[in-house]
Amino acid sequence: MAKKQKITVYRCTECGHEEAKWLGRCPECGQWNTLNQTAVAATSAVLHGSPVESVPLSSIDPQEGTRIASGIAELDRVLGGGIMKRSAILVGGEPGIGKSTLLLQAAAASVTKGRILYISGEESAGQVRMRADRLGIDGARIELCCTGRLADITPLLEAVKPIIVVVDSVQTLHSDELGLVPGTVNQMKYCAWELISWIKEHDAALFLVAHVTKEGIISGPKALEHMVDTVLYFEQNDADSRFLRAAKNRFGSVDEIGIFTMGEKGLSIVEDPSLLFLVSREGELPPGVATAAVLEGTRALLVELQALTVPAKGSVSRVFADRVDTAKVSRIAATLEKHVGIRLSDHDLYINVAGGIRIGEVGVDLALAACLYSARTGLALPARTAIAGELSLAGEVRPVRRLSGRIKAAKSLGFESFVGPASDDEAGTGTVATIKQAIRLLFS
Ligand code: TYD
Ligand code: MG
């Protein structure tokens, strides 16, 4: 007797018809979006021809899913060390942010002998070529096809056998089986699924470009997030820079950011990103300004924080901060009030971060306290001083991750002193144990 095992099929809720793969339309009864994933006990041979087999974990080659360097260090960093083979990567961002530019540059620079297939449903071949010329890409390795029609793409994949596939954009994908309107959630899901299945079987990697509108409500591409391995978002920063962030990464951390600037010849990486987040000034600092040494992923950045405190207009004081969590600002203001004795609860508090980067890291606490104190008292902080440290509600300065990395980054940018928690490996820094000590040291 054949062995029974659980397998997954897609069963139509209308007529009970079963398919091995998800389809947007039931081929039996013609209803749309009625196929649901169901686990059934069956001899898998019935559906797949041959039974699915398991293998001992120890027998699997760990090199099986190796990475391809994209040739763009910031992209590799965000991906967790390069483009993982057999992975699908969704790259979202507003129109005009530079998604096509980034992927064309990555396609050209990627370190692989394999072929690269660039499928553009948005631009004509001539337009893509013009962009390539502008970027100085000769494009001999890149196969280009301008279509969004799945039925055209699948034979092409078989013919080209690419190692990297770029689809620009998912919104232009459509399959005749699901009607002719591209961009519907069903179309995108169905087509993306077909492409993902192909790359998984053929040891390739897939980039799916997705346009995301300003509102950020990406009902379409959002529906693809669970299907792909990695989701990257490309966003415009205040300055002329762009950040690439991972919102999901099956093969790496989501803490890393890639920092780029868009120039005449495409995107370039920023050698010293701290320079984007610092304001160059001659002489003394104005009150309310502090420099924090924070971590973004594994990278230490120096970032200028600016605070302004004004007597509250209403009976309730408010916090205005869109780059730092407002609850954090309130907590630090309360800690200052309690442990240092300055009154902030009757003031409105404004916090800004130069260069527009959003900071969620705990190590920013002490610098935030210093700039609030400085703004409230009108006393300026000493110039060329960087600050790091987490604050407890009891007013203690808590250790932070990778303090020595932060100190090194500060030194390399010409900061002469560093105020932060004690660390084993770094002597000669302004070590403080409490917020009170820190304020005394900084403002004496
Ligand atoms: P693009 O990659 O087309 O954006 P997306 O694919 O996300 O819609 O980039 C568009 C913008 O970038 C456009 O405004 C022109 C600008 N750009 C440059 O400034 N320099 C360049 O070298 C290139 C190729 C584009
Ligand atoms: Mg584009």
CSV table of C-alpha atoms and ligand atoms in Angstrom, one decimal:
chain,number,residue,atom,x,y,z
A,1,MET,CA,0.0,0.0,0.0
A,2,ALA,CA,1.3,3.4,-0.9
A,3,LYS,CA,2.4,5.5,2.1
A,4,LYS,CA,0.1,8.3,3.1
A,5,GLN,CA,1.6,11.7,3.7
A,6,LYS,CA,0.4,15.2,4.1
A,7,ILE,CA,0.8,17.3,1.1
A,8,THR,CA,-0.3,20.8,0.1
A,9,VAL,CA,-2.8,21.3,-2.6
A,10,TYR,CA,-4.9,24.3,-3.7
A,11,ARG,CA,-8.6,23.5,-3.5
A,12,CYS,CA,-11.4,25.5,-5.0
A,13,THR,CA,-13.9,26.6,-2.4
A,14,GLU,CA,-16.6,26.7,-5.1
A,15,CYS,CA,-16.3,23.3,-6.8
A,16,GLY,CA,-13.7,21.4,-4.8
A,17,HIS,CA,-11.3,21.2,-7.8
A,18,GLU,CA,-7.7,20.6,-6.8
A,19,GLU,CA,-4.5,22.1,-8.3
A,20,ALA,CA,-0.9,21.5,-7.3
A,21,LYS,CA,-0.1,25.2,-7.8
A,22,TRP,CA,-2.0,28.3,-6.8
A,23,LEU,CA,-4.0,29.8,-9.6
A,24,GLY,CA,-5.9,33.0,-9.7
A,25,ARG,CA,-8.8,31.4,-11.5
A,26,CYS,CA,-10.2,27.9,-11.0
A,27,PRO,CA,-9.8,26.1,-14.3
A,28,GLU,CA,-12.8,23.9,-13.5
A,29,CYS,CA,-15.5,26.3,-12.5
A,30,GLY,CA,-14.0,29.6,-13.7
A,31,GLN,CA,-14.3,31.4,-10.4
A,32,TRP,CA,-11.7,33.9,-9.4
A,33,ASN,CA,-9.5,33.7,-6.3
A,34,THR,CA,-11.2,30.6,-4.9
A,35,LEU,CA,-8.2,28.4,-4.6
A,36,ASN,CA,-7.1,28.0,-1.0
A,37,GLN,CA,-4.1,26.1,0.3
A,38,THR,CA,-5.1,22.9,2.0
A,39,ALA,CA,-3.1,20.1,3.5
A,40,VAL,CA,-4.4,16.7,2.4
A,41,ALA,CA,-3.3,13.1,3.1
A,42,ALA,CA,-2.6,11.6,-0.3
A,43,THR,CA,0.0,9.7,-2.2
A,44,SER,CA,2.0,12.6,-3.5
A,45,ALA,CA,2.7,10.7,-6.6
A,46,VAL,CA,-0.9,11.4,-7.6
A,47,LEU,CA,-0.2,15.1,-7.9
A,48,HIS,CA,3.5,15.4,-8.5
A,49,GLY,CA,4.4,12.3,-10.5
A,50,SER,CA,7.0,11.3,-8.0
A,51,PRO,CA,7.0,11.3,-4.2
A,52,VAL,CA,8.6,14.2,-2.3
A,53,GLU,CA,11.5,12.9,-0.2
A,54,SER,CA,13.2,14.2,2.8
A,55,VAL,CA,16.9,14.1,3.3
A,56,PRO,CA,19.0,14.1,6.5
A,57,LEU,CA,19.8,17.6,7.5
A,58,SER,CA,23.5,16.7,7.9
A,59,SER,CA,23.7,15.7,4.2
A,60,ILE,CA,22.8,19.1,2.9
A,61,ASP,CA,25.6,21.1,1.4
A,62,PRO,CA,25.9,24.4,3.4
A,63,GLN,CA,27.2,26.1,0.3
A,64,GLU,CA,24.1,25.3,-1.6
A,65,GLY,CA,22.6,28.8,-1.4
A,66,THR,CA,25.7,30.9,-1.9
A,67,ARG,CA,25.8,34.6,-2.4
A,68,ILE,CA,26.6,36.7,-5.4
A,69,ALA,CA,28.3,40.0,-4.7
A,70,SER,CA,26.2,42.8,-6.3
A,71,GLY,CA,29.3,44.9,-6.7
A,72,ILE,CA,27.6,47.7,-4.8
A,73,ALA,CA,28.9,47.5,-1.2
A,74,GLU,CA,25.9,49.3,0.3
A,75,LEU,CA,23.4,46.9,-1.4
A,76,ASP,CA,25.4,43.9,-0.3
A,77,ARG,CA,25.5,45.2,3.3
A,78,VAL,CA,21.7,45.6,3.4
A,79,LEU,CA,21.2,42.2,1.8
A,80,GLY,CA,23.3,40.6,4.5
A,81,GLY,CA,26.5,40.0,2.5
A,82,GLY,CA,25.4,39.8,-1.1
A,83,ILE,CA,22.6,38.5,-3.3
A,84,MET,CA,21.6,35.1,-2.0
A,85,LYS,CA,21.0,32.6,-4.8
A,86,ARG,CA,17.5,31.2,-4.9
A,87,SER,CA,16.2,34.3,-3.2
A,88,ALA,CA,13.5,36.7,-4.2
A,89,ILE,CA,14.0,40.3,-3.3
A,90,LEU,CA,11.3,42.9,-3.4
A,91,VAL,CA,12.6,46.5,-3.9
A,92,GLY,CA,10.0,49.1,-3.0
A,93,GLY,CA,10.1,52.8,-3.2
A,94,GLU,CA,8.4,55.9,-4.6
A,95,PRO,CA,8.5,56.5,-8.3
A,96,GLY,CA,11.7,58.4,-9.2
A,97,ILE,CA,13.6,57.4,-6.1
A,98,GLY,CA,16.1,55.4,-8.2
A,99,LYS,CA,15.0,51.7,-8.1
A,100,SER,CA,15.7,51.1,-11.8
A,101,THR,CA,19.0,52.9,-11.6
A,102,LEU,CA,20.1,50.9,-8.6
A,103,LEU,CA,19.2,47.6,-10.1
A,104,LEU,CA,20.7,48.4,-13.5
A,105,GLN,CA,23.9,49.4,-11.7
A,106,ALA,CA,23.8,46.2,-9.6
A,107,ALA,CA,23.1,44.1,-12.7
A,108,ALA,CA,26.2,45.5,-14.4
A,109,ALA,CA,28.5,45.4,-11.4
A,110,SER,CA,27.5,42.0,-10.0
A,111,VAL,CA,30.3,39.5,-9.7
A,112,THR,CA,29.1,36.5,-11.6
A,113,LYS,CA,29.8,34.8,-14.9
A,114,GLY,CA,26.1,34.0,-15.2
A,115,ARG,CA,23.7,36.0,-17.4
A,116,ILE,CA,21.5,38.7,-16.2
A,117,LEU,CA,18.0,39.2,-17.5
A,118,TYR,CA,16.5,42.6,-17.1
A,119,ILE,CA,12.7,42.7,-17.8
A,120,SER,CA,11.3,46.1,-18.1
A,121,GLY,CA,7.6,46.6,-18.4
A,122,GLU,CA,7.9,50.3,-17.7
A,123,GLU,CA,10.4,51.6,-20.1
A,124,SER,CA,11.3,51.0,-23.7
A,125,ALA,CA,14.5,49.3,-24.7
A,126,GLY,CA,15.8,52.6,-25.9
A,127,GLN,CA,15.1,54.3,-22.6
A,128,VAL,CA,16.9,51.6,-20.7
A,129,ARG,CA,19.8,51.8,-23.1
A,130,MET,CA,20.0,55.6,-22.6
A,131,ARG,CA,20.1,55.1,-18.8
A,132,ALA,CA,22.8,52.5,-19.2
A,133,ASP,CA,24.8,54.9,-21.3
A,134,ARG,CA,24.4,57.6,-18.8
A,135,LEU,CA,25.6,55.2,-16.1
A,136,GLY,CA,28.5,54.2,-18.2
A,137,ILE,CA,27.4,50.6,-18.4
A,138,ASP,CA,28.3,48.8,-21.6
A,139,GLY,CA,25.5,46.2,-21.0
A,140,ALA,CA,27.0,43.3,-22.9
A,141,ARG,CA,26.2,41.0,-20.0
A,142,ILE,CA,22.7,42.2,-19.6
A,143,GLU,CA,19.9,40.7,-21.6
A,144,LEU,CA,17.0,43.1,-21.9
A,145,CYS,CA,13.4,42.4,-22.6
A,146,CYS,CA,10.6,44.9,-22.5
A,147,THR,CA,7.4,43.2,-21.5
A,148,GLY,CA,5.2,42.5,-18.5
A,149,ARG,CA,3.5,39.5,-20.0
A,150,LEU,CA,4.2,36.3,-18.1
A,151,ALA,CA,3.7,34.2,-21.2
A,152,ASP,CA,6.6,36.0,-22.8
A,153,ILE,CA,8.8,35.9,-19.8
A,154,THR,CA,8.8,32.2,-19.0
A,155,PRO,CA,10.1,31.0,-22.3
A,156,LEU,CA,12.8,33.7,-22.1
A,157,LEU,CA,13.9,32.4,-18.7
A,158,GLU,CA,14.3,29.0,-20.1
A,159,ALA,CA,16.2,30.3,-23.1
A,160,VAL,CA,18.6,32.7,-21.3
A,161,LYS,CA,18.9,30.7,-18.1
A,162,PRO,CA,19.9,33.8,-16.1
A,163,ILE,CA,21.5,33.9,-12.7
A,164,ILE,CA,20.0,37.2,-11.8
A,165,VAL,CA,16.5,38.3,-13.0
A,166,VAL,CA,15.3,41.9,-12.5
A,167,VAL,CA,11.6,42.6,-13.0
A,168,ASP,CA,10.9,46.3,-13.3
A,169,SER,CA,8.2,46.5,-12.1
A,170,VAL,CA,5.8,44.0,-10.5
A,171,GLN,CA,3.0,46.4,-11.3
A,172,THR,CA,3.4,45.7,-15.0
A,173,LEU,CA,3.3,42.0,-14.7
A,174,HIS,CA,0.3,40.2,-16.1
A,175,SER,CA,-0.8,36.8,-17.1
A,176,ASP,CA,-3.4,36.2,-19.8
A,177,GLU,CA,-5.0,33.7,-17.6
A,178,LEU,CA,-6.0,36.4,-15.2
A,179,GLY,CA,-7.2,38.9,-17.7
A,180,LEU,CA,-5.3,41.7,-19.3
A,181,VAL,CA,-5.2,44.3,-16.6
A,182,PRO,CA,-1.7,44.4,-15.0
A,183,GLY,CA,-1.2,45.6,-11.5
A,184,THR,CA,-4.0,43.9,-9.7
A,185,VAL,CA,-3.1,42.0,-6.6
A,186,ASN,CA,-4.0,38.7,-8.1
A,187,GLN,CA,-1.9,39.4,-11.2
A,188,MET,CA,1.1,40.4,-9.2
A,189,LYS,CA,0.8,37.4,-6.8
A,190,TYR,CA,0.3,34.9,-9.6
A,191,CYS,CA,3.1,36.2,-11.8
A,192,ALA,CA,5.5,36.7,-8.9
A,193,TRP,CA,4.8,33.2,-7.7
A,194,GLU,CA,5.6,31.8,-11.1
A,195,LEU,CA,8.9,33.7,-11.3
A,196,ILE,CA,9.8,32.9,-7.8
A,197,SER,CA,9.2,29.2,-8.4
A,198,TRP,CA,11.5,29.4,-11.5
A,199,ILE,CA,14.4,31.0,-9.7
A,200,LYS,CA,14.2,28.6,-6.8
A,201,GLU,CA,14.4,25.7,-9.2
A,202,HIS,CA,17.2,27.2,-11.3
A,203,ASP,CA,19.5,28.5,-8.6
A,204,ALA,CA,19.0,32.1,-9.7
A,205,ALA,CA,18.1,35.3,-7.8
A,206,LEU,CA,15.1,37.6,-8.5
A,207,PHE,CA,14.7,41.3,-7.9
A,208,LEU,CA,11.1,42.5,-8.1
A,209,VAL,CA,10.8,46.3,-8.3
A,210,ALA,CA,7.6,47.7,-6.7
A,211,HIS,CA,6.3,51.2,-6.8
A,212,VAL,CA,5.1,52.5,-3.5
A,213,THR,CA,3.1,55.7,-3.3
A,214,LYS,CA,3.7,58.5,-0.8
A,215,GLU,CA,0.9,57.3,1.4
A,216,GLY,CA,2.8,54.2,1.9
A,217,ILE,CA,-0.3,52.1,1.6
A,218,ILE,CA,1.0,49.5,-0.7
A,219,SER,CA,-1.9,47.2,-0.8
A,220,GLY,CA,-0.4,45.7,-4.0
A,221,PRO,CA,3.3,45.1,-3.3
A,222,LYS,CA,2.5,44.5,0.4
A,223,ALA,CA,0.7,41.4,-0.6
A,224,LEU,CA,3.9,40.1,-2.1
A,225,GLU,CA,6.0,40.6,1.1
A,226,HIS,CA,5.3,37.2,2.5
A,227,MET,CA,6.1,35.5,-0.8
A,228,VAL,CA,9.6,36.9,-1.0
A,229,ASP,CA,12.7,36.3,1.1
A,230,THR,CA,13.8,39.9,1.4
A,231,VAL,CA,12.0,43.2,1.3
A,232,LEU,CA,14.0,46.3,0.7
A,233,TYR,CA,12.7,49.9,0.8
A,234,PHE,CA,14.5,52.7,-0.9
A,235,GLU,CA,13.6,56.1,0.6
A,236,GLN,CA,14.5,59.7,0.0
A,237,ASN,CA,16.2,61.4,2.9
A,238,ASP,CA,15.9,65.1,3.7
A,239,ALA,CA,19.2,65.9,2.1
A,240,ASP,CA,20.2,64.7,-1.4
A,241,SER,CA,20.7,61.2,-0.1
A,242,ARG,CA,18.8,58.0,-0.2
A,243,PHE,CA,18.5,55.2,2.3
A,244,LEU,CA,18.0,51.5,1.4
A,245,ARG,CA,16.6,49.6,4.3
A,246,ALA,CA,15.5,46.0,4.8
A,247,ALA,CA,12.0,45.5,6.1
A,248,LYS,CA,12.4,41.7,6.0
A,249,ASN,CA,15.5,39.6,5.4
A,250,ARG,CA,15.5,35.9,5.6
A,251,PHE,CA,19.3,35.9,5.1
A,252,GLY,CA,20.5,38.8,7.2
A,253,SER,CA,19.7,41.4,9.7
A,254,VAL,CA,17.1,44.2,9.1
A,255,ASP,CA,19.2,46.8,11.0
A,256,GLU,CA,21.6,47.7,8.2
A,257,ILE,CA,21.0,50.7,6.0
A,258,GLY,CA,22.6,51.5,2.7
A,259,ILE,CA,23.3,55.1,2.1
A,260,PHE,CA,23.5,56.5,-1.4
A,261,THR,CA,23.5,59.8,-3.2
A,262,MET,CA,22.1,60.3,-6.7
A,263,GLY,CA,24.4,62.1,-9.0
A,264,GLU,CA,24.8,62.7,-12.7
A,265,LYS,CA,26.2,59.2,-13.2
A,266,GLY,CA,23.7,57.4,-11.1
A,267,LEU,CA,23.8,56.3,-7.5
A,268,SER,CA,27.0,56.3,-5.6
A,269,ILE,CA,27.8,55.2,-2.1
A,270,VAL,CA,28.6,57.7,0.6
A,271,GLU,CA,32.1,57.1,1.8
A,272,ASP,CA,31.6,58.8,5.2
A,273,PRO,CA,27.9,58.9,5.9
A,274,SER,CA,28.3,60.8,9.2
A,275,LEU,CA,29.1,63.8,7.1
A,276,LEU,CA,25.5,63.8,6.0
A,277,PHE,CA,24.2,64.0,9.6
A,278,LEU,CA,26.6,66.5,11.0
A,279,VAL,CA,26.4,70.3,10.5
A,280,SER,CA,29.8,71.9,10.0
A,281,ARG,CA,30.2,74.9,12.2
A,282,GLU,CA,33.0,77.3,13.1
A,283,GLY,CA,33.7,77.8,16.7
A,284,GLU,CA,31.2,77.3,19.5
A,285,LEU,CA,28.0,75.3,19.2
A,286,PRO,CA,24.7,77.0,19.7
A,287,PRO,CA,22.7,75.9,22.7
A,288,GLY,CA,20.4,72.9,22.1
A,289,VAL,CA,22.9,71.0,19.8
A,290,ALA,CA,24.6,67.7,20.7
A,291,THR,CA,26.4,65.0,18.7
A,292,ALA,CA,25.3,61.5,19.3
A,293,ALA,CA,27.4,58.4,18.4
A,294,VAL,CA,24.7,55.9,17.3
A,295,LEU,CA,24.7,52.5,15.7
A,296,GLU,CA,22.8,51.8,12.5
A,297,GLY,CA,23.1,48.1,12.1
A,298,THR,CA,26.8,47.3,12.6
A,299,ARG,CA,27.9,50.8,11.6
A,300,ALA,CA,28.7,53.6,14.0
A,301,LEU,CA,27.4,57.1,12.8
A,302,LEU,CA,27.8,60.5,14.3
A,303,VAL,CA,24.6,62.4,14.2
A,304,GLU,CA,23.7,65.9,15.3
A,305,LEU,CA,20.6,66.3,17.5
A,306,GLN,CA,18.9,69.6,17.9
A,307,ALA,CA,16.5,70.5,20.7
A,308,LEU,CA,14.3,73.5,21.3
A,309,THR,CA,12.2,74.0,24.4
A,310,VAL,CA,9.6,76.7,24.7
A,311,PRO,CA,7.0,77.3,27.4
A,312,ALA,CA,4.0,75.1,26.7
A,313,LYS,CA,1.2,76.9,24.8
A,314,GLY,CA,-1.6,74.8,26.3
A,315,SER,CA,-2.0,73.3,29.7
A,316,VAL,CA,-0.4,70.1,28.5
A,317,SER,CA,3.1,70.2,27.2
A,318,ARG,CA,3.8,68.4,24.0
A,319,VAL,CA,6.7,66.7,22.2
A,320,PHE,CA,7.4,67.3,18.5
A,321,ALA,CA,9.9,64.8,17.2
A,322,ASP,CA,9.5,62.8,14.0
A,323,ARG,CA,13.0,61.4,13.8
A,324,VAL,CA,13.1,60.0,17.4
A,325,ASP,CA,10.4,58.2,19.2
A,326,THR,CA,8.3,60.9,21.1
A,327,ALA,CA,7.8,58.5,24.1
A,328,LYS,CA,11.6,58.3,24.4
A,329,VAL,CA,11.9,62.1,24.4
A,330,SER,CA,9.2,62.3,27.1
A,331,ARG,CA,11.0,59.7,29.2
A,332,ILE,CA,14.3,61.4,28.9
A,333,ALA,CA,12.8,64.8,29.8
A,334,ALA,CA,11.2,63.2,32.9
A,335,THR,CA,14.5,61.6,33.9
A,336,LEU,CA,16.3,65.0,33.5
A,337,GLU,CA,13.6,66.7,35.6
A,338,LYS,CA,13.8,64.1,38.4
A,339,HIS,CA,17.5,63.5,38.6
A,340,VAL,CA,19.0,66.8,37.4
A,341,GLY,CA,16.3,69.1,38.6
A,342,ILE,CA,15.5,71.2,35.6
A,343,ARG,CA,11.8,71.7,34.8
A,344,LEU,CA,10.8,70.5,31.4
A,345,SER,CA,7.2,69.3,32.1
A,346,ASP,CA,5.8,72.8,31.5
A,347,HIS,CA,7.6,73.2,28.1
A,348,ASP,CA,6.9,72.0,24.6
A,349,LEU,CA,9.9,70.0,23.4
A,350,TYR,CA,11.1,70.0,19.8
A,351,ILE,CA,13.7,67.5,18.6
A,352,ASN,CA,15.3,67.4,15.2
A,353,VAL,CA,18.0,65.1,13.7
A,354,ALA,CA,20.3,66.7,11.1
A,355,GLY,CA,20.3,65.0,7.8
A,356,GLY,CA,16.9,63.5,8.4
A,357,ILE,CA,17.9,60.1,9.7
A,358,ARG,CA,15.5,58.3,12.0
A,359,ILE,CA,17.1,57.0,15.2
A,360,GLY,CA,15.6,54.2,17.2
A,361,GLU,CA,18.8,53.1,18.9
A,362,VAL,CA,19.0,53.2,22.7
A,363,GLY,CA,22.5,54.6,22.7
A,364,VAL,CA,21.1,58.0,21.7
A,365,ASP,CA,19.5,58.6,25.2
A,366,LEU,CA,22.4,60.5,26.8
A,367,ALA,CA,22.9,62.8,23.8
A,368,LEU,CA,19.2,63.5,23.8
A,369,ALA,CA,19.3,64.4,27.5
A,370,ALA,CA,22.3,66.7,26.8
A,371,CYS,CA,20.7,68.6,24.0
A,372,LEU,CA,17.4,69.0,26.0
A,373,TYR,CA,19.4,70.3,29.0
A,374,SER,CA,21.4,72.7,26.7
A,375,ALA,CA,18.2,74.0,25.0
A,376,ARG,CA,16.4,74.6,28.3
A,377,THR,CA,19.3,76.3,30.1
A,378,GLY,CA,20.8,78.1,27.1
A,379,LEU,CA,24.2,76.7,27.9
A,380,ALA,CA,26.1,75.3,24.9
A,381,LEU,CA,27.8,71.9,24.9
A,382,PRO,CA,31.5,71.9,24.2
A,383,ALA,CA,32.4,71.6,20.5
A,384,ARG,CA,33.8,68.4,19.1
A,385,THR,CA,32.4,66.2,21.8
A,386,ALA,CA,30.5,63.0,20.9
A,387,ILE,CA,28.1,61.4,23.3
A,388,ALA,CA,26.7,57.9,23.7
A,389,GLY,CA,24.8,56.0,26.4
A,390,GLU,CA,21.5,54.6,27.4
A,391,LEU,CA,19.6,56.1,30.3
A,392,SER,CA,17.7,54.2,32.9
A,393,LEU,CA,14.7,55.7,34.7
A,394,ALA,CA,16.9,55.7,37.8
A,395,GLY,CA,19.2,58.2,36.1
A,396,GLU,CA,22.0,55.7,35.5
A,397,VAL,CA,24.1,55.7,32.3
A,398,ARG,CA,23.9,52.2,30.9
A,399,PRO,CA,26.4,50.5,28.7
A,400,VAL,CA,25.8,50.4,25.0
A,401,ARG,CA,26.7,48.0,22.2
A,402,ARG,CA,30.0,48.5,20.4
A,403,LEU,CA,31.1,51.5,22.4
A,404,SER,CA,34.7,51.2,21.1
A,405,GLY,CA,33.4,51.3,17.5
A,406,ARG,CA,31.5,54.5,18.3
A,407,ILE,CA,34.6,56.1,19.9
A,408,LYS,CA,36.7,55.1,16.9
A,409,ALA,CA,34.2,56.6,14.4
A,410,ALA,CA,34.1,59.8,16.5
A,411,LYS,CA,37.9,60.1,16.6
A,412,SER,CA,38.2,59.5,12.8
A,413,LEU,CA,35.9,62.5,12.3
A,414,GLY,CA,38.0,64.8,14.5
A,415,PHE,CA,35.9,64.6,17.7
A,416,GLU,CA,38.3,65.3,20.6
A,417,SER,CA,36.3,64.0,23.5
A,418,PHE,CA,33.8,61.3,24.1
A,419,VAL,CA,31.3,61.1,27.0
A,420,GLY,CA,29.7,57.8,27.7
A,421,PRO,CA,29.4,54.8,30.0
A,422,ALA,CA,32.4,52.9,31.2
A,423,SER,CA,34.0,50.4,28.9
A,424,ASP,CA,36.6,47.8,29.5
A,425,ASP,CA,38.7,48.4,26.4
A,426,GLU,CA,38.8,52.1,26.1
A,427,ALA,CA,40.5,54.4,28.5
A,428,GLY,CA,40.7,58.1,28.2
A,429,THR,CA,37.0,58.8,27.5
A,430,GLY,CA,34.8,60.9,29.7
A,431,THR,CA,33.3,58.0,31.6
A,432,VAL,CA,30.1,58.8,33.5
A,433,ALA,CA,27.8,56.6,35.6
A,434,THR,CA,24.8,58.8,36.0
A,435,ILE,CA,23.0,61.5,34.1
A,436,LYS,CA,23.9,64.0,36.9
A,437,GLN,CA,27.6,63.3,36.4
A,438,ALA,CA,27.3,63.6,32.7
A,439,ILE,CA,25.6,67.0,32.9
A,440,ARG,CA,28.2,68.2,35.3
A,441,LEU,CA,31.0,67.0,33.1
A,442,LEU,CA,29.5,68.4,29.9
A,443,PHE,CA,28.4,71.8,31.2
A,444,SER,CA,31.1,72.6,33.9
B,1,TYD,P1,14.8,55.8,-11.5
B,1,TYD,O1,15.9,54.8,-11.3
B,1,TYD,O2,14.2,55.8,-12.9
B,1,TYD,O3,13.7,55.7,-10.4
B,1,TYD,P2,12.6,54.6,-10.2
B,1,TYD,O4,12.9,53.4,-11.0
B,1,TYD,O5,12.6,54.4,-8.7
B,1,TYD,O6,11.3,55.2,-10.6
B,1,TYD,O7,15.5,57.2,-11.2
B,1,TYD,C1,14.8,58.4,-11.5
B,1,TYD,C2,15.5,59.6,-11.1
B,1,TYD,O8,16.8,59.6,-10.9
B,1,TYD,C3,15.2,60.6,-12.2
B,1,TYD,O9,14.6,61.7,-11.6
B,1,TYD,C4,16.5,60.9,-12.8
B,1,TYD,C5,17.4,60.6,-11.7
B,1,TYD,N1,18.7,60.2,-12.2
B,1,TYD,C6,19.9,60.9,-11.9
B,1,TYD,O10,19.8,62.0,-11.3
B,1,TYD,N2,21.1,60.5,-12.4
B,1,TYD,C7,21.2,59.4,-13.1
B,1,TYD,O11,22.3,59.0,-13.5
B,1,TYD,C8,20.0,58.6,-13.4
B,1,TYD,C9,20.1,57.3,-14.2
B,1,TYD,C10,18.8,59.0,-12.9
B,2,MG,MG,11.9,52.7,-12.6
